[in-house]
Coordinates of C-alpha atoms in Angstrom, one line a residue:
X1126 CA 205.1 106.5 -76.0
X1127 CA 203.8 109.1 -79.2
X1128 CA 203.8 107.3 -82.4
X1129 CA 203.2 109.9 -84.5
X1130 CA 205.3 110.6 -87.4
X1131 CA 207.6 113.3 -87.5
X1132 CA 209.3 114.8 -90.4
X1133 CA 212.2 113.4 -92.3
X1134 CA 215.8 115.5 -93.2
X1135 CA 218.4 114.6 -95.6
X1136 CA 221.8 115.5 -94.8
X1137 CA 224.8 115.4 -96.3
X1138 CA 228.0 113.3 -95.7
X1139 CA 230.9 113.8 -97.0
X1140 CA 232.8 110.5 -99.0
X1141 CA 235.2 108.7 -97.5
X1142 CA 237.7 106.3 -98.5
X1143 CA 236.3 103.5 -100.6
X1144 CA 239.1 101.4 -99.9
X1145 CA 238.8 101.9 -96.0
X1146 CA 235.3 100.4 -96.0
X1147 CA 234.2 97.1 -97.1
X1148 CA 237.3 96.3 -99.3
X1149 CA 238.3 97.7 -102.5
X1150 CA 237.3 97.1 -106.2
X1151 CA 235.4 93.5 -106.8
X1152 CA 236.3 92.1 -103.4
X1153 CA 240.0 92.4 -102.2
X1154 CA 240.7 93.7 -99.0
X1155 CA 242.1 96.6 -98.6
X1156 CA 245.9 97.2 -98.3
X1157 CA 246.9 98.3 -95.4
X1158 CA 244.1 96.7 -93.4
X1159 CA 245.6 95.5 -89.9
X1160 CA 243.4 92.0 -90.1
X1161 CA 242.7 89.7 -93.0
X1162 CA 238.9 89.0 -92.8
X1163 CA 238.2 85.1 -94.1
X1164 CA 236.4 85.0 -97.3
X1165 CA 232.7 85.2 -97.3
X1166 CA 232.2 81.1 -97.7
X1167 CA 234.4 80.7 -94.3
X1168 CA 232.0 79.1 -91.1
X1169 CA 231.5 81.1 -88.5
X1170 CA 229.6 81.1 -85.5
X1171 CA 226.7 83.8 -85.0
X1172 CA 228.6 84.8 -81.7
X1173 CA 232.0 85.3 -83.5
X1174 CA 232.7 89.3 -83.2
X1175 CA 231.3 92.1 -81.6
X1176 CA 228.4 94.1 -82.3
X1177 CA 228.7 97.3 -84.1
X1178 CA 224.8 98.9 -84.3
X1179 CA 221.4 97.1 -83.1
X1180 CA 217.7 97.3 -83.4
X1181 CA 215.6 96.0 -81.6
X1182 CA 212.5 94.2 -83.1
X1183 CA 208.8 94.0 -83.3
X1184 CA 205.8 93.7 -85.3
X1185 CA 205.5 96.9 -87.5
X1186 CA 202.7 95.4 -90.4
X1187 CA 202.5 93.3 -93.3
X1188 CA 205.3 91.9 -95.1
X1189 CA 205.3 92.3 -99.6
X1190 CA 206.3 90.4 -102.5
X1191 CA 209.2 92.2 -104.8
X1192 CA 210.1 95.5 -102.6
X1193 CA 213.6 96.8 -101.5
X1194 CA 214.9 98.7 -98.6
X1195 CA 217.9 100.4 -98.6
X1196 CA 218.6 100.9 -94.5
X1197 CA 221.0 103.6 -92.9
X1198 CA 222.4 102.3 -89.8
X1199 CA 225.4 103.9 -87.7
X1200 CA 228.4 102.0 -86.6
X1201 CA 230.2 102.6 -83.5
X1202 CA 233.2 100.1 -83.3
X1203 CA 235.6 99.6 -86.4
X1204 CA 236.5 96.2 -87.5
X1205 CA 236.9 93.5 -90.2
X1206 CA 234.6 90.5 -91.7
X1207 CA 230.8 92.6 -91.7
X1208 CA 228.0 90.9 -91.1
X1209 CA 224.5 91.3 -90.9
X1210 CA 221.3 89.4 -88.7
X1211 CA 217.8 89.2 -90.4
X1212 CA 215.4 88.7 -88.4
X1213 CA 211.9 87.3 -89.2
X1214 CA 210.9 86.4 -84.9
X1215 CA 207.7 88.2 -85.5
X1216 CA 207.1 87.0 -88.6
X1217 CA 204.3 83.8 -89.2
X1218 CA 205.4 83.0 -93.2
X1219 CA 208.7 82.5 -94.3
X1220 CA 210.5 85.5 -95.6
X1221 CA 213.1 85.0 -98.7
X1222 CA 215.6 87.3 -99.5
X1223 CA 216.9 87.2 -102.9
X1224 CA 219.8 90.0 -102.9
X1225 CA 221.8 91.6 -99.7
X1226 CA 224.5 94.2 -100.3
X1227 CA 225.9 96.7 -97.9
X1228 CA 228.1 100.2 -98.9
X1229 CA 228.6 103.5 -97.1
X1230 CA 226.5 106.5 -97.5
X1231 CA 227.5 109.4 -99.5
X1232 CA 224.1 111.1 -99.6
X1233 CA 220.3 110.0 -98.8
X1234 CA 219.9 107.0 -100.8
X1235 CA 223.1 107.5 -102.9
X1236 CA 226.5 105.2 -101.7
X1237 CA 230.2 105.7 -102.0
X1238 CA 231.0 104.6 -105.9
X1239 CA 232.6 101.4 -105.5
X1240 CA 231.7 100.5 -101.8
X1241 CA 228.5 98.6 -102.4
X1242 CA 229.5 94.9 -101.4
X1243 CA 227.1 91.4 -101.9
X1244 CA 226.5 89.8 -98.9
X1245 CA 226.0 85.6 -98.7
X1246 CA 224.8 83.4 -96.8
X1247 CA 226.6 80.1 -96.4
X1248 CA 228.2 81.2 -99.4
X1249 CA 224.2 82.1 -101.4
X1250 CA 223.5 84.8 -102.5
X1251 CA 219.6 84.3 -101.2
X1252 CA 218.4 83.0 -98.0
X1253 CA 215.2 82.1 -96.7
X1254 CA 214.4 82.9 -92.9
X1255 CA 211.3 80.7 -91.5
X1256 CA 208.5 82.5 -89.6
X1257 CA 210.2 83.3 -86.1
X1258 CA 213.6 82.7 -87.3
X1259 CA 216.9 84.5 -87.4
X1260 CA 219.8 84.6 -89.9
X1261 CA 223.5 85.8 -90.1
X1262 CA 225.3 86.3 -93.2
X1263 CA 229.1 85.5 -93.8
X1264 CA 231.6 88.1 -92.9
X1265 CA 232.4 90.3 -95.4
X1266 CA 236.1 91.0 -96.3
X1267 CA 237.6 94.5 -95.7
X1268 CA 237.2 96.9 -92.7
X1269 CA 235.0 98.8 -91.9
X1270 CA 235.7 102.4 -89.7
X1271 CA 234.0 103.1 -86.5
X1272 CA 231.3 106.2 -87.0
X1273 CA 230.1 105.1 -90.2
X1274 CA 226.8 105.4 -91.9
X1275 CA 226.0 102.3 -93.7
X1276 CA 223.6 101.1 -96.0
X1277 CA 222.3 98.0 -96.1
X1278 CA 220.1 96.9 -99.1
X1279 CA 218.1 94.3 -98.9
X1280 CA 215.9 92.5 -101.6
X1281 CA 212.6 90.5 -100.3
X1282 CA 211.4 88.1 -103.1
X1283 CA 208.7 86.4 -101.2
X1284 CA 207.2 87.6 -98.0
X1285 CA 203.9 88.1 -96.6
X1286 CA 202.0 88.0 -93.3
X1287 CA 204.1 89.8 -90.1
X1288 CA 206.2 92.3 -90.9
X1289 CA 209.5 92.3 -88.6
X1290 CA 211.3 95.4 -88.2
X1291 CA 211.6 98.4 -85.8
X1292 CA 209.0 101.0 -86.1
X1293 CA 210.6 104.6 -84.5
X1294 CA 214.3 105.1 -86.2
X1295 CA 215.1 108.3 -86.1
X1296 CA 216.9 107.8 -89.3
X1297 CA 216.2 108.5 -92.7
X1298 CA 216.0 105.3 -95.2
X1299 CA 214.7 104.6 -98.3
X1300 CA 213.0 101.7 -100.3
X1301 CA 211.9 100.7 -103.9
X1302 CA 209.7 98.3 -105.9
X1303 CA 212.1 95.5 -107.2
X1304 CA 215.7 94.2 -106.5
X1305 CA 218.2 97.6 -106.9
X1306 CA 220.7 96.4 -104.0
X1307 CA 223.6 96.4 -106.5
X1308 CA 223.1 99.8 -107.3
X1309 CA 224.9 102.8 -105.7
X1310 CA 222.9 105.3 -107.2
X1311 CA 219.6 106.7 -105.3
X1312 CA 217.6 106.8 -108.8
X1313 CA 215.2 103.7 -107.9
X1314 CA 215.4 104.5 -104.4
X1315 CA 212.6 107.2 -104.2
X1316 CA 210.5 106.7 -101.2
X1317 CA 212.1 107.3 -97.5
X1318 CA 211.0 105.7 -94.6
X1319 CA 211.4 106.4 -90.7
X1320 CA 211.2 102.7 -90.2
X1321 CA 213.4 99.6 -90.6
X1322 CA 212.5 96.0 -91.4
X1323 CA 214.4 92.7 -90.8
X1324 CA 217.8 93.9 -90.3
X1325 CA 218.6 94.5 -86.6
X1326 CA 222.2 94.0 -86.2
X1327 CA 225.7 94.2 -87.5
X1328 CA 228.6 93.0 -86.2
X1329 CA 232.0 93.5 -86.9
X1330 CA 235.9 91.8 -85.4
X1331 CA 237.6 94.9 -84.1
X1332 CA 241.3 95.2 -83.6
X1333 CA 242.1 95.2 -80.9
X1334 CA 239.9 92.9 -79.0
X1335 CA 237.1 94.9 -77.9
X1336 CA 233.7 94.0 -76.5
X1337 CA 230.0 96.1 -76.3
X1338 CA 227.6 97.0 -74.2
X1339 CA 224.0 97.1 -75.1
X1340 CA 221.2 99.9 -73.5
X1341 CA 217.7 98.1 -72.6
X1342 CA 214.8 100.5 -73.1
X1343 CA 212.3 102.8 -74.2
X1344 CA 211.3 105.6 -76.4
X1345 CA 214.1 107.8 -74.3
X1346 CA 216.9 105.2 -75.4
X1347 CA 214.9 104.9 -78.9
X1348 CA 215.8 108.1 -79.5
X1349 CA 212.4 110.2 -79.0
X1350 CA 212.9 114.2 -79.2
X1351 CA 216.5 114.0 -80.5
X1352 CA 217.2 115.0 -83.7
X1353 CA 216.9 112.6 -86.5
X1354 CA 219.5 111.6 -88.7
X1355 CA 222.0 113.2 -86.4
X1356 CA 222.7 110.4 -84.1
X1357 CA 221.9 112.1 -81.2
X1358 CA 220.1 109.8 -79.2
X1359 CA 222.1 109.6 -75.9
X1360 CA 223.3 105.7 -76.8
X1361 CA 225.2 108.0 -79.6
X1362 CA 226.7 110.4 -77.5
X1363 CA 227.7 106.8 -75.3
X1364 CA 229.5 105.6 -78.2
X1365 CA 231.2 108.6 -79.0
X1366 CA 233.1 108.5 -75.7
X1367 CA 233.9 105.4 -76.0
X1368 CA 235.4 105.8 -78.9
X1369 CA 237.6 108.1 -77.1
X1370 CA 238.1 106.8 -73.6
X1371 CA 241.7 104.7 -73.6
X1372 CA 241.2 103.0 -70.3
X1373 CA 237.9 100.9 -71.4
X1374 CA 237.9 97.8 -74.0
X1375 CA 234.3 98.2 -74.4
X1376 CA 233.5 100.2 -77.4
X1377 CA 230.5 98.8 -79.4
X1378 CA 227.0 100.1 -78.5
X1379 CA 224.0 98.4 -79.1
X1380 CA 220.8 100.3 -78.7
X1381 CA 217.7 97.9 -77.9
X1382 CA 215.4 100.7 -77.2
X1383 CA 211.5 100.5 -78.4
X1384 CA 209.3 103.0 -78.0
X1385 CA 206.2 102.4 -75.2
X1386 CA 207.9 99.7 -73.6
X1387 CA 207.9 98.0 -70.8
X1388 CA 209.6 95.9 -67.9
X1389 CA 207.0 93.3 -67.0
X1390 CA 204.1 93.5 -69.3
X1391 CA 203.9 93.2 -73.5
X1392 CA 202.4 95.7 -74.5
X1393 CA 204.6 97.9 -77.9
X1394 CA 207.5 95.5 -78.7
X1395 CA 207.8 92.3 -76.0
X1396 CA 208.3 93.4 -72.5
X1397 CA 212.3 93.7 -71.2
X1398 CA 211.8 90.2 -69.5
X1399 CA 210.6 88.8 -72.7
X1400 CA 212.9 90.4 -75.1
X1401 CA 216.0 90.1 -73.1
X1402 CA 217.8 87.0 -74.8
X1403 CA 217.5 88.1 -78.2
X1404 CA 217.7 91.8 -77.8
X1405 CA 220.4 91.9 -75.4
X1406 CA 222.3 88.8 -74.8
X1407 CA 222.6 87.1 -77.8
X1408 CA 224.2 89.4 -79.9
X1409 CA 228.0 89.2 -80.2
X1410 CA 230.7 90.4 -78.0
X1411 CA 228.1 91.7 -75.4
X1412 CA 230.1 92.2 -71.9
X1413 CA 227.3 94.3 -70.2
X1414 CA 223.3 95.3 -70.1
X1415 CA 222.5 98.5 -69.5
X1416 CA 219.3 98.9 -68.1
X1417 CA 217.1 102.1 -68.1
X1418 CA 213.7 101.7 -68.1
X1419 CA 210.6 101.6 -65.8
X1420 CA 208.3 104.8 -66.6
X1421 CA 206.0 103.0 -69.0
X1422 CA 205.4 100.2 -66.3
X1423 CA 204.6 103.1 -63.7
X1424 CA 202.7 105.2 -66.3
X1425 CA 200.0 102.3 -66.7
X1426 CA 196.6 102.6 -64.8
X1427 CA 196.5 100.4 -62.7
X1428 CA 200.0 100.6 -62.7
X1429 CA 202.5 97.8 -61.1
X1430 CA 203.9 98.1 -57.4
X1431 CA 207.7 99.3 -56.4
X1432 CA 207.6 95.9 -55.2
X1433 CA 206.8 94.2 -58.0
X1434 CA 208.5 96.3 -60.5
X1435 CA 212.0 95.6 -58.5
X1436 CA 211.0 92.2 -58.9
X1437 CA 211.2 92.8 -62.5
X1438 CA 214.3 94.2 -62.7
X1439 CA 215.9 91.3 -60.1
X1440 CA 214.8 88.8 -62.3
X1441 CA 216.8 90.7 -64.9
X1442 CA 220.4 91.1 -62.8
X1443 CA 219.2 87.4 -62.2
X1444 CA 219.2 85.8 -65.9
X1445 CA 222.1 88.8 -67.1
X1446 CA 224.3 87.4 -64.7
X1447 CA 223.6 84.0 -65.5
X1448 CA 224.6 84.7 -69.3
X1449 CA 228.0 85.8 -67.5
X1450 CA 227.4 89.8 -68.1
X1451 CA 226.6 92.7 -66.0
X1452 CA 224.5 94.7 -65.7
X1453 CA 224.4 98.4 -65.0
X1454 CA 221.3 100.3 -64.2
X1455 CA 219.7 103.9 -64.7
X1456 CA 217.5 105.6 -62.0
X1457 CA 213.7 106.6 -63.6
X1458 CA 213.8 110.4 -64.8
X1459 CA 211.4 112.3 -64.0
X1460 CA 208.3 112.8 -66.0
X1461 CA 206.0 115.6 -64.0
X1462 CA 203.5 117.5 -67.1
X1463 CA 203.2 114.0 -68.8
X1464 CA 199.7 113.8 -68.8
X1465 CA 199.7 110.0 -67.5
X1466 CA 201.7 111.3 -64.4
X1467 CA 200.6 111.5 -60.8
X1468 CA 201.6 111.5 -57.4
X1469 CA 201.2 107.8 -57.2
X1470 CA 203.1 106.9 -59.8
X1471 CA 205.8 109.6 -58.3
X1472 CA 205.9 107.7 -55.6
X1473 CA 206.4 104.6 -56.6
X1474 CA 209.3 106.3 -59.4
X1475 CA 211.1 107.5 -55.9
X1476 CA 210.5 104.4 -54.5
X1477 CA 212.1 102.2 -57.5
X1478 CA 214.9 104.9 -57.2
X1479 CA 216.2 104.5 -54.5
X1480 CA 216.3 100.9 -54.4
X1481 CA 218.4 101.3 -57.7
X1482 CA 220.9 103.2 -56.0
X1483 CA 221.1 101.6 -52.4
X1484 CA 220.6 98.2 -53.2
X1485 CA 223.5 97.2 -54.5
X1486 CA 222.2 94.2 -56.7
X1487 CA 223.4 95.5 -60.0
X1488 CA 226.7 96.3 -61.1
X1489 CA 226.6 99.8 -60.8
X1490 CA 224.3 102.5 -61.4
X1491 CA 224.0 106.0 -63.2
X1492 CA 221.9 108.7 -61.9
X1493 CA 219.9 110.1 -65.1
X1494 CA 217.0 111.2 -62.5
X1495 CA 219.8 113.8 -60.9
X1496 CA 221.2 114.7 -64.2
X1497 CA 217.7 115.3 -65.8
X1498 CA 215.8 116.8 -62.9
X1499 CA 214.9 120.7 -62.1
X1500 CA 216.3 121.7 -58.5
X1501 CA 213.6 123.8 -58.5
X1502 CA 211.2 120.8 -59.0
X1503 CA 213.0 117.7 -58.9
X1504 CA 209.2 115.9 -60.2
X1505 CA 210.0 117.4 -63.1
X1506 CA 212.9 117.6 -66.4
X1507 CA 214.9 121.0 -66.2
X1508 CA 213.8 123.2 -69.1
X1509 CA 216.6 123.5 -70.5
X1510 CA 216.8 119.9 -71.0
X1511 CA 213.5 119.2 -72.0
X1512 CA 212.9 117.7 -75.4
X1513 CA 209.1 119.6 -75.2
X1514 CA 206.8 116.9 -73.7
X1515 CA 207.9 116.9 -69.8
X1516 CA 209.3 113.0 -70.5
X1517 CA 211.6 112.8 -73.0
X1518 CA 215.1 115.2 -72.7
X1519 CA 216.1 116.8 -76.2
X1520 CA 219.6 116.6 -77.7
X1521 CA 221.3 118.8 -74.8
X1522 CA 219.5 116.1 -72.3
X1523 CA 220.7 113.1 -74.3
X1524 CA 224.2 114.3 -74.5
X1525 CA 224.1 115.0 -70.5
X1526 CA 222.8 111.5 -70.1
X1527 CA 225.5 109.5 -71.9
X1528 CA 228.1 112.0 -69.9
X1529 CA 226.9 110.6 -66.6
X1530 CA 227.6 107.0 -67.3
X1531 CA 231.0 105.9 -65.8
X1532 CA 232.7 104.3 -68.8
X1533 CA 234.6 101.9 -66.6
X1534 CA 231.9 100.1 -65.0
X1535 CA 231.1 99.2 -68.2
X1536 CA 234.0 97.1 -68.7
X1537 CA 233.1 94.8 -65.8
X1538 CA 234.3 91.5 -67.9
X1539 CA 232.7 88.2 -67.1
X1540 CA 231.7 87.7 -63.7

């Protein structure tokens, strides 16, 4: 998938309620919240809650003494007691980080005046993370609304070696030389960044009990073509009718998409079968995988069988439904005017196809080849849905994608 950079935007959101997110003056929670959140020192397990935004990681360079990142994520379910993972797994030095504070977004680098909260871990205010290792920090008190844009600051006092982050965001953050995570203000915050490093989830206890579904894949479910800082790649427009569909308890999303990758090989970011456990299945509250991805196994030369990429994916049904999940499936879309396509490779896509939707081995299955294809040349994305590069669907395309998932089979439960 293209790695080259594209062009940042700033937009502006308008302030919310400081007392609505992460708690109100020097810690209390907010009145009126519907769930006291335990203080930050209280234990809790790294599965406790349900995950709010995800990223999935890899190794994106080489880690630095003294810097700061200030990262924008997106939630999609509301709840109580934040709290972040840091992840060094790619990393091959320990990684310390001496300050971690998390606020809303007002503007660019600039937070809500009074929202920016510290974040501990087992009641520190640093942490060091060995090479390969993961961390959670203690839930924060106060609530936090679903559809918020967060920042999460993060202070690295001694790094070096691997980087771990997640290369292609689509989002807009920012970093600085020295520890600024207290601040709110964007005035040390100067240089943006289309990349995040170390944090790739948050998590959150919603009221009501709720669970989350998390979308395995590539650049499409990274986010490629949409628009960026918009939200607008089609795990987005998921979450948004979610958000508003009554009959489902399912409302967190989770996007584990990394651009170039792959079902059975390593090749950008660890392959689907490699990364499953960590990217999918260990982060809280998880009810259900959603699987979409395929077209970077068939784009390789030589690329793999139908056989043995359905392999792949029924080792995958295999081990989800072994963690106790399910696991739903997307059809390849097609990709005709790629210039790695061919009729080969389109046969083996229409091959793979239909044993996604005849088999009957996974859970269920949405049909993002009929929603994304031409009738006039079903080989081939319909214009109108065609981010510009014949493989990747534009905002239109993304938003048609997420409408063509059947939000109740995501709420399978445990099998």
């Amino acid at each position: 998938m293209p790695r080259t950079a594209r062009p940042h935007r700033r937009i502006a959101l308008a302030a919310l309620s400081t007392c609505l997110v992460l708690g109100c003056g020097a810690g209390a929670t907010p009145q009126g919240a519907d769930e006291q959140a335990p203080p930050p020192s209280a234990p809790a397990e790294p599965g406790d809650g349900v995950v709010t935004w995800a990223s999935s990681a890899d190794h994106i360079g080489e880690a630095v003494d003294g810097r700061g990142y200030r990262l924008v994520v997106h939630t999609s379910v509301g709840g109580s007691g934040l709290r972040v993972r840091l992840s060094n797994a790619f990393g091959d030095q320990p990684v310390t980080f001496g300050n971690v504070h998390a606020g809303l977004q007002r503007d660019g680098a600039a937070l809500v005046p009074g929202s920016n909260r510290r974040l501990t871990f087992d009641g520190a205010r640093s942490v060091t993370v060995p090479a390969g290792g993961i961390v959670h920090s203690d839930p924060l008190p106060g609530r936090v609304p679903a559809a918020s844009s967060l920042a999460v600051s993060l202070y690295v006092a001694r790094a070096g070696g691997a980087l771990t982050g997640h290369w292609m965001a689509m989002q807009t953050s920012y970093t600085a030389e020295g520890d600024h995570t207290a601040e709110e203000s964007a005035a040390h915050w100067k240089q943006r960044t289309g990349s995040r490093f170390y944090l790739d989830a948050v998590t959150v206890r919603p009221r009501p009990a709720a669970g989350a579904v998390v979308a395995l894949g590539d650049s499409v479910t990274d986010g490629w073509q949409s628009t960026i800082d918009l939200n607008r790649r089609w795990p987005d427009y998921l979450a948004r009718r979610l958000a508003k569909f009554p009959t489902t308890t399912v409302k967190g999303v989770a996007n584990a998409g990394i651009a170039g990758n792959r079902v059975l090989t390593d090749g950008p970011g660890q392959s689907a079968l490699n990364r499953l456990s960590r990217d999918a299945l260990s982060l809280p509250g998880v009810r259900t995988v959603f699987l979409f991805q395929g077209v970077n196994d068939i784009k390789l030369e030589p690329g793999p069988t139908a056989a043995q990429l359905i392999a792949g994916y029924r080792t995958l049904i295999d081990r989800v439904h072994a963690a106790g999940k399910c696991v739903v499936a997307s059809t390849i879309a097609p990709f005709k005017g790629w210039q790695e396509w061919d009729p080969a490779g389109e046969a083996v896509r229409r091959e793979v196809n239909a044993f996604i939707r005849n088999s009957g081995e996974f859970d269920a299955v949405a049909d993002f080849d009929r929603v994304l294809r031409s009738p006039y040349d079903p080989e081939r994305i319909l214009p109108a849905f065609d981010g510009g590069d014949h493989l990747h669907p534009n905002d239109k395309g993304m938003q048609a994608m997420a409408d063509a998932v059947d939000l109740e089979s995501l709420d399978c439960g445990s099998r």
